mmCIF file with all atom_site columns, C-alpha atoms in Angstrom:
data_model
loop_
_atom_site.group_PDB
_atom_site.id
_atom_site.type_symbol
_atom_site.label_atom_id
_atom_site.label_alt_id
_atom_site.label_comp_id
_atom_site.label_asym_id
_atom_site.label_entity_id
_atom_site.label_seq_id
_atom_site.pdbx_PDB_ins_code
_atom_site.Cartn_x
_atom_site.Cartn_y
_atom_site.Cartn_z
_atom_site.occupancy
_atom_site.B_iso_or_equiv
_atom_site.pdbx_formal_charge
_atom_site.auth_seq_id
_atom_site.auth_comp_id
_atom_site.auth_asym_id
_atom_site.auth_atom_id
_atom_site.pdbx_PDB_model_num
ATOM 1   C CA . UNK E 1 1   ? 0.000   0.000  0.000   1.00 84.00 ? 1   UNK E CA 1
ATOM 2   C CA . UNK E 1 2   ? 1.208   3.518  -0.834  1.00 92.00 ? 2   UNK E CA 1
ATOM 3   C CA . UNK E 1 3   ? 0.303   6.579  1.216   1.00 95.00 ? 3   UNK E CA 1
ATOM 4   C CA . UNK E 1 4   ? -0.445  9.990  -0.259  1.00 96.00 ? 4   UNK E CA 1
ATOM 5   C CA . UNK E 1 5   ? -1.546  13.490 0.600   1.00 96.00 ? 5   UNK E CA 1
ATOM 6   C CA . UNK E 1 6   ? -2.986  16.401 -1.377  1.00 96.00 ? 6   UNK E CA 1
ATOM 7   C CA . UNK E 1 7   ? -2.077  20.078 -1.144  1.00 96.00 ? 7   UNK E CA 1
ATOM 8   C CA . UNK E 1 8   ? -3.058  23.266 -2.963  1.00 95.00 ? 8   UNK E CA 1
ATOM 9   C CA . UNK E 1 9   ? -0.597  26.122 -3.374  1.00 95.00 ? 9   UNK E CA 1
ATOM 10  C CA . UNK E 1 10  ? -3.243  28.735 -2.577  1.00 93.00 ? 10  UNK E CA 1
ATOM 11  C CA . UNK E 1 11  ? -4.459  26.870 0.489   1.00 80.00 ? 11  UNK E CA 1
ATOM 12  C CA . UNK E 1 12  ? -2.569  29.008 3.027   1.00 88.00 ? 12  UNK E CA 1
ATOM 13  C CA . UNK E 1 13  ? 1.049   29.855 3.754   1.00 95.00 ? 13  UNK E CA 1
ATOM 14  C CA . UNK E 1 14  ? 3.169   28.415 0.948   1.00 96.00 ? 14  UNK E CA 1
ATOM 15  C CA . UNK E 1 15  ? 6.191   28.131 3.257   1.00 97.00 ? 15  UNK E CA 1
ATOM 16  C CA . UNK E 1 16  ? 4.154   26.092 5.723   1.00 97.00 ? 16  UNK E CA 1
ATOM 17  C CA . UNK E 1 17  ? 2.829   23.942 2.885   1.00 97.00 ? 17  UNK E CA 1
ATOM 18  C CA . UNK E 1 18  ? 6.352   23.194 1.673   1.00 98.00 ? 18  UNK E CA 1
ATOM 19  C CA . UNK E 1 19  ? 7.427   22.351 5.217   1.00 98.00 ? 19  UNK E CA 1
ATOM 20  C CA . UNK E 1 20  ? 4.452   19.989 5.448   1.00 98.00 ? 20  UNK E CA 1
ATOM 21  C CA . UNK E 1 21  ? 5.414   18.217 2.217   1.00 98.00 ? 21  UNK E CA 1
ATOM 22  C CA . UNK E 1 22  ? 9.092   17.856 3.064   1.00 98.00 ? 22  UNK E CA 1
ATOM 23  C CA . UNK E 1 23  ? 8.237   16.543 6.531   1.00 98.00 ? 23  UNK E CA 1
ATOM 24  C CA . UNK E 1 24  ? 5.733   14.119 4.996   1.00 98.00 ? 24  UNK E CA 1
ATOM 25  C CA . UNK E 1 25  ? 8.498   12.806 2.738   1.00 98.00 ? 25  UNK E CA 1
ATOM 26  C CA . UNK E 1 26  ? 10.851  12.437 5.715   1.00 98.00 ? 26  UNK E CA 1
ATOM 27  C CA . UNK E 1 27  ? 8.199   10.412 7.533   1.00 97.00 ? 27  UNK E CA 1
ATOM 28  C CA . UNK E 1 28  ? 7.782   8.051  4.564   1.00 97.00 ? 28  UNK E CA 1
ATOM 29  C CA . UNK E 1 29  ? 4.818   9.451  2.627   1.00 98.00 ? 29  UNK E CA 1
ATOM 30  C CA . UNK E 1 30  ? 4.879   8.095  -0.924  1.00 98.00 ? 30  UNK E CA 1
ATOM 31  C CA . UNK E 1 31  ? 2.970   10.624 -3.064  1.00 98.00 ? 31  UNK E CA 1
ATOM 32  C CA . UNK E 1 32  ? 2.016   14.278 -2.925  1.00 98.00 ? 32  UNK E CA 1
ATOM 33  C CA . UNK E 1 33  ? -0.794  15.353 -5.252  1.00 98.00 ? 33  UNK E CA 1
ATOM 34  C CA . UNK E 1 34  ? -1.130  19.058 -6.045  1.00 98.00 ? 34  UNK E CA 1
ATOM 35  C CA . UNK E 1 35  ? -4.694  20.237 -6.627  1.00 96.00 ? 35  UNK E CA 1
ATOM 36  C CA . UNK E 1 36  ? -5.932  22.727 -9.188  1.00 94.00 ? 36  UNK E CA 1
ATOM 37  C CA . UNK E 1 37  ? -9.404  24.126 -8.557  1.00 90.00 ? 37  UNK E CA 1
ATOM 38  C CA . UNK E 1 38  ? -10.134 27.837 -9.054  1.00 94.00 ? 38  UNK E CA 1
ATOM 39  C CA . UNK E 1 39  ? -7.107  29.151 -7.192  1.00 94.00 ? 39  UNK E CA 1
ATOM 40  C CA . UNK E 1 40  ? -3.497  28.295 -7.924  1.00 96.00 ? 40  UNK E CA 1
ATOM 41  C CA . UNK E 1 41  ? -2.576  26.083 -10.843 1.00 96.00 ? 41  UNK E CA 1
ATOM 42  C CA . UNK E 1 42  ? -0.688  22.809 -10.378 1.00 97.00 ? 42  UNK E CA 1
ATOM 43  C CA . UNK E 1 43  ? 2.500   22.754 -12.528 1.00 97.00 ? 43  UNK E CA 1
ATOM 44  C CA . UNK E 1 44  ? 4.300   25.703 -10.889 1.00 97.00 ? 44  UNK E CA 1
ATOM 45  C CA . UNK E 1 45  ? 4.166   24.381 -7.310  1.00 98.00 ? 45  UNK E CA 1
ATOM 46  C CA . UNK E 1 46  ? 4.998   20.895 -8.587  1.00 98.00 ? 46  UNK E CA 1
ATOM 47  C CA . UNK E 1 47  ? 8.205   22.252 -10.117 1.00 98.00 ? 47  UNK E CA 1
ATOM 48  C CA . UNK E 1 48  ? 9.110   23.902 -6.817  1.00 98.00 ? 48  UNK E CA 1
ATOM 49  C CA . UNK E 1 49  ? 8.385   20.747 -4.862  1.00 98.00 ? 49  UNK E CA 1
ATOM 50  C CA . UNK E 1 50  ? 10.493  18.710 -7.287  1.00 98.00 ? 50  UNK E CA 1
ATOM 51  C CA . UNK E 1 51  ? 13.476  20.794 -6.177  1.00 98.00 ? 51  UNK E CA 1
ATOM 52  C CA . UNK E 1 52  ? 12.653  20.454 -2.477  1.00 98.00 ? 52  UNK E CA 1
ATOM 53  C CA . UNK E 1 53  ? 12.048  16.686 -2.374  1.00 98.00 ? 53  UNK E CA 1
ATOM 54  C CA . UNK E 1 54  ? 14.150  13.691 -3.318  1.00 98.00 ? 54  UNK E CA 1
ATOM 55  C CA . UNK E 1 55  ? 12.118  10.491 -3.125  1.00 98.00 ? 55  UNK E CA 1
ATOM 56  C CA . UNK E 1 56  ? 8.417   11.318 -3.012  1.00 98.00 ? 56  UNK E CA 1
ATOM 57  C CA . UNK E 1 57  ? 6.325   10.975 -6.157  1.00 98.00 ? 57  UNK E CA 1
ATOM 58  C CA . UNK E 1 58  ? 4.632   14.217 -7.248  1.00 98.00 ? 58  UNK E CA 1
ATOM 59  C CA . UNK E 1 59  ? 1.349   14.297 -9.121  1.00 98.00 ? 59  UNK E CA 1
ATOM 60  C CA . UNK E 1 60  ? -1.057  16.806 -10.582 1.00 98.00 ? 60  UNK E CA 1
ATOM 61  C CA . UNK E 1 61  ? -4.301  16.114 -8.829  1.00 96.00 ? 61  UNK E CA 1
ATOM 62  C CA . UNK E 1 62  ? -5.622  17.327 -11.229 1.00 95.00 ? 62  UNK E CA 1
ATOM 63  C CA . UNK E 1 63  ? -4.806  19.356 -14.326 1.00 97.00 ? 63  UNK E CA 1
ATOM 64  C CA . UNK E 1 64  ? -8.194  20.357 -15.687 1.00 96.00 ? 64  UNK E CA 1
ATOM 65  C CA . UNK E 1 65  ? -9.137  19.459 -19.239 1.00 93.00 ? 65  UNK E CA 1
ATOM 66  C CA . UNK E 1 66  ? -10.224 22.356 -21.475 1.00 92.00 ? 66  UNK E CA 1
ATOM 67  C CA . UNK E 1 67  ? -7.983  24.829 -19.652 1.00 94.00 ? 67  UNK E CA 1
ATOM 68  C CA . UNK E 1 68  ? -4.962  23.870 -21.787 1.00 97.00 ? 68  UNK E CA 1
ATOM 69  C CA . UNK E 1 69  ? -4.401  22.248 -25.143 1.00 97.00 ? 69  UNK E CA 1
ATOM 70  C CA . UNK E 1 70  ? -3.208  18.626 -25.106 1.00 98.00 ? 70  UNK E CA 1
ATOM 71  C CA . UNK E 1 71  ? 0.191   19.802 -26.350 1.00 98.00 ? 71  UNK E CA 1
ATOM 72  C CA . UNK E 1 72  ? 0.463   22.296 -23.485 1.00 98.00 ? 72  UNK E CA 1
ATOM 73  C CA . UNK E 1 73  ? -0.410  19.538 -21.018 1.00 98.00 ? 73  UNK E CA 1
ATOM 74  C CA . UNK E 1 74  ? 2.198   17.262 -22.594 1.00 98.00 ? 74  UNK E CA 1
ATOM 75  C CA . UNK E 1 75  ? 4.898   19.946 -22.424 1.00 98.00 ? 75  UNK E CA 1
ATOM 76  C CA . UNK E 1 76  ? 4.204   20.618 -18.740 1.00 98.00 ? 76  UNK E CA 1
ATOM 77  C CA . UNK E 1 77  ? 4.091   16.904 -17.931 1.00 98.00 ? 77  UNK E CA 1
ATOM 78  C CA . UNK E 1 78  ? 7.343   16.058 -19.708 1.00 98.00 ? 78  UNK E CA 1
ATOM 79  C CA . UNK E 1 79  ? 9.082   19.058 -18.144 1.00 98.00 ? 79  UNK E CA 1
ATOM 80  C CA . UNK E 1 80  ? 7.962   18.045 -14.648 1.00 98.00 ? 80  UNK E CA 1
ATOM 81  C CA . UNK E 1 81  ? 8.880   14.416 -15.243 1.00 98.00 ? 81  UNK E CA 1
ATOM 82  C CA . UNK E 1 82  ? 12.358  15.317 -16.456 1.00 98.00 ? 82  UNK E CA 1
ATOM 83  C CA . UNK E 1 83  ? 13.213  17.837 -13.733 1.00 98.00 ? 83  UNK E CA 1
ATOM 84  C CA . UNK E 1 84  ? 11.921  15.488 -11.006 1.00 98.00 ? 84  UNK E CA 1
ATOM 85  C CA . UNK E 1 85  ? 13.930  12.603 -12.521 1.00 98.00 ? 85  UNK E CA 1
ATOM 86  C CA . UNK E 1 86  ? 10.873  10.474 -13.209 1.00 98.00 ? 86  UNK E CA 1
ATOM 87  C CA . UNK E 1 87  ? 8.868   11.195 -10.052 1.00 98.00 ? 87  UNK E CA 1
ATOM 88  C CA . UNK E 1 88  ? 5.947   12.938 -11.787 1.00 98.00 ? 88  UNK E CA 1
ATOM 89  C CA . UNK E 1 89  ? 2.461   11.437 -12.227 1.00 98.00 ? 89  UNK E CA 1
ATOM 90  C CA . UNK E 1 90  ? 0.111   13.184 -14.660 1.00 98.00 ? 90  UNK E CA 1
ATOM 91  C CA . UNK E 1 91  ? -3.357  13.440 -13.142 1.00 98.00 ? 91  UNK E CA 1
ATOM 92  C CA . UNK E 1 92  ? -6.105  14.727 -15.438 1.00 98.00 ? 92  UNK E CA 1
ATOM 93  C CA . UNK E 1 93  ? -9.765  15.436 -14.818 1.00 97.00 ? 93  UNK E CA 1
ATOM 94  C CA . UNK E 1 94  ? -12.707 17.045 -16.614 1.00 95.00 ? 94  UNK E CA 1
ATOM 95  C CA . UNK E 1 95  ? -13.576 19.428 -13.720 1.00 94.00 ? 95  UNK E CA 1
ATOM 96  C CA . UNK E 1 96  ? -17.134 20.782 -14.158 1.00 94.00 ? 96  UNK E CA 1
ATOM 97  C CA . UNK E 1 97  ? -19.218 23.400 -15.969 1.00 95.00 ? 97  UNK E CA 1
ATOM 98  C CA . UNK E 1 98  ? -18.874 26.034 -13.237 1.00 96.00 ? 98  UNK E CA 1
ATOM 99  C CA . UNK E 1 99  ? -15.085 26.137 -13.507 1.00 95.00 ? 99  UNK E CA 1
ATOM 100 C CA . UNK E 1 100 ? -14.680 25.372 -17.208 1.00 96.00 ? 100 UNK E CA 1
ATOM 101 C CA . UNK E 1 101 ? -17.470 27.631 -18.471 1.00 97.00 ? 101 UNK E CA 1
ATOM 102 C CA . UNK E 1 102 ? -17.743 30.089 -15.598 1.00 97.00 ? 102 UNK E CA 1
ATOM 103 C CA . UNK E 1 103 ? -14.046 30.771 -15.084 1.00 95.00 ? 103 UNK E CA 1
ATOM 104 C CA . UNK E 1 104 ? -12.449 29.893 -18.407 1.00 95.00 ? 104 UNK E CA 1
ATOM 105 C CA . UNK E 1 105 ? -15.288 30.613 -20.831 1.00 96.00 ? 105 UNK E CA 1
ATOM 106 C CA . UNK E 1 106 ? -14.762 27.282 -22.595 1.00 94.00 ? 106 UNK E CA 1
ATOM 107 C CA . UNK E 1 107 ? -17.737 25.003 -23.345 1.00 95.00 ? 107 UNK E CA 1
ATOM 108 C CA . UNK E 1 108 ? -17.965 21.999 -21.039 1.00 95.00 ? 108 UNK E CA 1
ATOM 109 C CA . UNK E 1 109 ? -18.881 19.785 -23.952 1.00 92.00 ? 109 UNK E CA 1
ATOM 110 C CA . UNK E 1 110 ? -18.069 16.147 -24.704 1.00 95.00 ? 110 UNK E CA 1
ATOM 111 C CA . UNK E 1 111 ? -15.690 15.658 -21.746 1.00 97.00 ? 111 UNK E CA 1
ATOM 112 C CA . UNK E 1 112 ? -15.469 11.925 -22.466 1.00 97.00 ? 112 UNK E CA 1
ATOM 113 C CA . UNK E 1 113 ? -14.233 12.536 -26.008 1.00 98.00 ? 113 UNK E CA 1
ATOM 114 C CA . UNK E 1 114 ? -11.956 15.342 -24.854 1.00 98.00 ? 114 UNK E CA 1
ATOM 115 C CA . UNK E 1 115 ? -10.416 13.083 -22.218 1.00 98.00 ? 115 UNK E CA 1
ATOM 116 C CA . UNK E 1 116 ? -9.712  10.217 -24.614 1.00 98.00 ? 116 UNK E CA 1
ATOM 117 C CA . UNK E 1 117 ? -8.250  12.483 -27.284 1.00 98.00 ? 117 UNK E CA 1
ATOM 118 C CA . UNK E 1 118 ? -6.144  14.451 -24.798 1.00 98.00 ? 118 UNK E CA 1
ATOM 119 C CA . UNK E 1 119 ? -4.573  11.282 -23.413 1.00 98.00 ? 119 UNK E CA 1
ATOM 120 C CA . UNK E 1 120 ? -3.871  9.986  -26.915 1.00 98.00 ? 120 UNK E CA 1
ATOM 121 C CA . UNK E 1 121 ? -2.169  13.227 -27.963 1.00 98.00 ? 121 UNK E CA 1
ATOM 122 C CA . UNK E 1 122 ? -0.181  13.466 -24.731 1.00 98.00 ? 122 UNK E CA 1
ATOM 123 C CA . UNK E 1 123 ? 1.094   9.936  -25.271 1.00 98.00 ? 123 UNK E CA 1
ATOM 124 C CA . UNK E 1 124 ? 2.090   10.784 -28.834 1.00 98.00 ? 124 UNK E CA 1
ATOM 125 C CA . UNK E 1 125 ? 4.171   13.646 -27.474 1.00 98.00 ? 125 UNK E CA 1
ATOM 126 C CA . UNK E 1 126 ? 5.688   11.541 -24.701 1.00 98.00 ? 126 UNK E CA 1
ATOM 127 C CA . UNK E 1 127 ? 6.671   8.909  -27.265 1.00 98.00 ? 127 UNK E CA 1
ATOM 128 C CA . UNK E 1 128 ? 8.521   11.558 -29.274 1.00 98.00 ? 128 UNK E CA 1
ATOM 129 C CA . UNK E 1 129 ? 6.167   11.319 -32.237 1.00 98.00 ? 129 UNK E CA 1
ATOM 130 C CA . UNK E 1 130 ? 5.092   14.119 -34.525 1.00 98.00 ? 130 UNK E CA 1
ATOM 131 C CA . UNK E 1 131 ? 1.733   15.440 -33.368 1.00 98.00 ? 131 UNK E CA 1
ATOM 132 C CA . UNK E 1 132 ? -0.622  14.461 -36.179 1.00 98.00 ? 132 UNK E CA 1
ATOM 133 C CA . UNK E 1 133 ? -4.169  13.779 -35.009 1.00 98.00 ? 133 UNK E CA 1
ATOM 134 C CA . UNK E 1 134 ? -7.707  13.796 -36.380 1.00 98.00 ? 134 UNK E CA 1
ATOM 135 C CA . UNK E 1 135 ? -10.409 13.648 -33.744 1.00 97.00 ? 135 UNK E CA 1
ATOM 136 C CA . UNK E 1 136 ? -13.754 15.131 -32.866 1.00 97.00 ? 136 UNK E CA 1
ATOM 137 C CA . UNK E 1 137 ? -12.284 17.681 -30.451 1.00 96.00 ? 137 UNK E CA 1
ATOM 138 C CA . UNK E 1 138 ? -8.755  18.124 -31.744 1.00 97.00 ? 138 UNK E CA 1
ATOM 139 C CA . UNK E 1 139 ? -7.141  18.113 -35.169 1.00 98.00 ? 139 UNK E CA 1
ATOM 140 C CA . UNK E 1 140 ? -3.395  18.613 -35.415 1.00 98.00 ? 140 UNK E CA 1
ATOM 141 C CA . UNK E 1 141 ? -2.121  20.496 -37.300 1.00 98.00 ? 141 UNK E CA 1
ATOM 142 C CA . UNK E 1 142 ? -5.030  22.932 -37.682 1.00 96.00 ? 142 UNK E CA 1
ATOM 143 C CA . UNK E 1 143 ? -6.613  22.277 -41.098 1.00 94.00 ? 143 UNK E CA 1
ATOM 144 C CA . UNK E 1 144 ? -6.526  24.893 -43.808 1.00 94.00 ? 144 UNK E CA 1
ATOM 145 C CA . UNK E 1 145 ? -3.207  26.443 -42.877 1.00 93.00 ? 145 UNK E CA 1
ATOM 146 C CA . UNK E 1 146 ? 0.417   25.941 -43.759 1.00 95.00 ? 146 UNK E CA 1
ATOM 147 C CA . UNK E 1 147 ? 1.463   24.105 -40.598 1.00 97.00 ? 147 UNK E CA 1
ATOM 148 C CA . UNK E 1 148 ? 2.921   20.617 -40.756 1.00 97.00 ? 148 UNK E CA 1
ATOM 149 C CA . UNK E 1 149 ? 3.006   18.018 -37.955 1.00 97.00 ? 149 UNK E CA 1
ATOM 150 C CA . UNK E 1 150 ? 5.622   18.818 -35.323 1.00 97.00 ? 150 UNK E CA 1
ATOM 151 C CA . UNK E 1 151 ? 7.307   16.904 -32.538 1.00 96.00 ? 151 UNK E CA 1
ATOM 152 C CA . UNK E 1 152 ? 8.403   18.557 -29.348 1.00 98.00 ? 152 UNK E CA 1
ATOM 153 C CA . UNK E 1 153 ? 12.036  19.595 -29.162 1.00 97.00 ? 153 UNK E CA 1
ATOM 154 C CA . UNK E 1 154 ? 12.250  17.902 -25.742 1.00 96.00 ? 154 UNK E CA 1
ATOM 155 C CA . UNK E 1 155 ? 12.157  14.201 -24.971 1.00 96.00 ? 155 UNK E CA 1
ATOM 156 C CA . UNK E 1 156 ? 10.583  12.337 -22.079 1.00 97.00 ? 156 UNK E CA 1
ATOM 157 C CA . UNK E 1 157 ? 13.467  10.793 -20.160 1.00 98.00 ? 157 UNK E CA 1
ATOM 158 C CA . UNK E 1 158 ? 11.259  8.591  -17.970 1.00 98.00 ? 158 UNK E CA 1
ATOM 159 C CA . UNK E 1 159 ? 7.963   6.738  -18.012 1.00 97.00 ? 159 UNK E CA 1
ATOM 160 C CA . UNK E 1 160 ? 5.071   9.140  -17.490 1.00 98.00 ? 160 UNK E CA 1
ATOM 161 C CA . UNK E 1 161 ? 2.034   7.467  -15.900 1.00 98.00 ? 161 UNK E CA 1
ATOM 162 C CA . UNK E 1 162 ? -1.406  8.979  -16.580 1.00 98.00 ? 162 UNK E CA 1
ATOM 163 C CA . UNK E 1 163 ? -4.036  8.977  -13.837 1.00 98.00 ? 163 UNK E CA 1
ATOM 164 C CA . UNK E 1 164 ? -7.638  10.064 -14.422 1.00 98.00 ? 164 UNK E CA 1
ATOM 165 C CA . UNK E 1 165 ? -10.019 11.561 -11.862 1.00 97.00 ? 165 UNK E CA 1
ATOM 166 C CA . UNK E 1 166 ? -13.429 10.323 -12.979 1.00 96.00 ? 166 UNK E CA 1
ATOM 167 C CA . UNK E 1 167 ? -16.836 9.573  -11.465 1.00 92.00 ? 167 UNK E CA 1
ATOM 168 C CA . UNK E 1 168 ? -19.482 8.789  -14.108 1.00 93.00 ? 168 UNK E CA 1
ATOM 169 C CA . UNK E 1 169 ? -19.855 5.215  -15.403 1.00 95.00 ? 169 UNK E CA 1
ATOM 170 C CA . UNK E 1 170 ? -18.610 6.067  -18.913 1.00 97.00 ? 170 UNK E CA 1
ATOM 171 C CA . UNK E 1 171 ? -15.654 8.034  -17.566 1.00 97.00 ? 171 UNK E CA 1
ATOM 172 C CA . UNK E 1 172 ? -14.770 5.234  -15.165 1.00 96.00 ? 172 UNK E CA 1
ATOM 173 C CA . UNK E 1 173 ? -14.886 2.700  -17.998 1.00 97.00 ? 173 UNK E CA 1
ATOM 174 C CA . UNK E 1 174 ? -12.608 4.954  -20.054 1.00 98.00 ? 174 UNK E CA 1
ATOM 175 C CA . UNK E 1 175 ? -10.241 5.172  -17.094 1.00 98.00 ? 175 UNK E CA 1
ATOM 176 C CA . UNK E 1 176 ? -9.960  1.413  -16.882 1.00 98.00 ? 176 UNK E CA 1
ATOM 177 C CA . UNK E 1 177 ? -9.426  1.243  -20.619 1.00 98.00 ? 177 UNK E CA 1
ATOM 178 C CA . UNK E 1 178 ? -6.726  3.888  -21.168 1.00 98.00 ? 178 UNK E CA 1
ATOM 179 C CA . UNK E 1 179 ? -5.244  5.092  -17.865 1.00 98.00 ? 179 UNK E CA 1
ATOM 180 C CA . UNK E 1 180 ? -2.420  3.860  -15.663 1.00 98.00 ? 180 UNK E CA 1
ATOM 181 C CA . UNK E 1 181 ? -4.365  4.671  -12.510 1.00 97.00 ? 181 UNK E CA 1
ATOM 182 C CA . UNK E 1 182 ? -7.551  6.170  -11.059 1.00 96.00 ? 182 UNK E CA 1
ATOM 183 C CA . UNK E 1 183 ? -7.893  9.153  -8.748  1.00 95.00 ? 183 UNK E CA 1
ATOM 184 C CA . UNK E 1 184 ? -11.004 8.538  -6.670  1.00 89.00 ? 184 UNK E CA 1
ATOM 185 C CA . UNK E 1 185 ? -11.267 12.118 -5.481  1.00 79.00 ? 185 UNK E CA 1
ATOM 186 C CA . UNK E 1 186 ? -14.872 11.698 -4.296  1.00 74.00 ? 186 UNK E CA 1
ATOM 187 C CA . UNK E 1 187 ? -14.622 8.035  -3.407  1.00 75.00 ? 187 UNK E CA 1
ATOM 188 C CA . UNK E 1 188 ? -17.300 6.672  -1.072  1.00 76.00 ? 188 UNK E CA 1
ATOM 189 C CA . UNK E 1 189 ? -16.466 3.186  0.260   1.00 77.00 ? 189 UNK E CA 1
ATOM 190 C CA . UNK E 1 190 ? -20.122 2.156  0.689   1.00 74.00 ? 190 UNK E CA 1
ATOM 191 C CA . UNK E 1 191 ? -21.329 0.648  -2.555  1.00 72.00 ? 191 UNK E CA 1
ATOM 192 C CA . UNK E 1 192 ? -17.948 1.144  -4.201  1.00 77.00 ? 192 UNK E CA 1
ATOM 193 C CA . UNK E 1 193 ? -18.145 -2.077 -6.193  1.00 81.00 ? 193 UNK E CA 1
ATOM 194 C CA . UNK E 1 194 ? -21.224 -1.101 -8.183  1.00 80.00 ? 194 UNK E CA 1
ATOM 195 C CA . UNK E 1 195 ? -20.589 2.627  -8.246  1.00 84.00 ? 195 UNK E CA 1
ATOM 196 C CA . UNK E 1 196 ? -16.924 2.549  -9.253  1.00 87.00 ? 196 UNK E CA 1
ATOM 197 C CA . UNK E 1 197 ? -15.104 -0.753 -9.501  1.00 91.00 ? 197 UNK E CA 1
ATOM 198 C CA . UNK E 1 198 ? -17.479 -2.551 -11.862 1.00 93.00 ? 198 UNK E CA 1
ATOM 199 C CA . UNK E 1 199 ? -17.076 0.228  -14.426 1.00 94.00 ? 199 UNK E CA 1
ATOM 200 C CA . UNK E 1 200 ? -13.317 0.368  -13.994 1.00 95.00 ? 200 UNK E CA 1
ATOM 201 C CA . UNK E 1 201 ? -13.153 -3.412 -14.405 1.00 94.00 ? 201 UNK E CA 1
ATOM 202 C CA . UNK E 1 202 ? -15.228 -3.204 -17.586 1.00 95.00 ? 202 UNK E CA 1
ATOM 203 C CA . UNK E 1 203 ? -12.733 -0.761 -19.042 1.00 96.00 ? 203 UNK E CA 1
ATOM 204 C CA . UNK E 1 204 ? -9.833  -2.964 -18.049 1.00 96.00 ? 204 UNK E CA 1
ATOM 205 C CA . UNK E 1 205 ? -11.504 -5.936 -19.690 1.00 96.00 ? 205 UNK E CA 1
ATOM 206 C CA . UNK E 1 206 ? -12.181 -3.969 -22.870 1.00 93.00 ? 206 UNK E CA 1
ATOM 207 C CA . UNK E 1 207 ? -8.488  -3.129 -23.067 1.00 92.00 ? 207 UNK E CA 1
ATOM 208 C CA . UNK E 1 208 ? -7.514  -6.748 -22.430 1.00 89.00 ? 208 UNK E CA 1
ATOM 209 C CA . UNK E 1 209 ? -5.873  -5.949 -19.116 1.00 82.00 ? 209 UNK E CA 1
#
């Protein structure tokens, strides 16, 4: 069993938060997830914590879909993975209409499709491939222009696991199908088998895992 904690950079004194994380690592905590709600974003504090820790895994818990392009997510994830020497876990989640539409002014539409396509594009980038993609949400390069498929000028030096924070049956099935792990951010133990695990297992089975 691995132990973890979650912090948010705007959740109080940043110095006290850093002291909390470094002490948690000293005491044997395995993972620190950095939240992103409607305050601070996740990648900046994760970069700082990468420099202040040595062993603990560091994860985005979560980077919100629709607030960044898949390529921007991939660039942040690879950067954090490289500077932490492979200790970064990419946590993604759809968030909700209030944040995505109310704060960012982006339609909260087709989150299932957006999640699948984002993960596929991120993995293209992590693999060092040219970003060429035709989907319902994303098409790379943008059609009608002069751009050609590009690959990032940086390379992922380590494995980069993808975790998804999901709740609905279809999202949970997708998580089992394509993700390396699940973030049960609103997990309720009572009835967990039917509410969560059955759908995750169905996704795993669909992927032959």
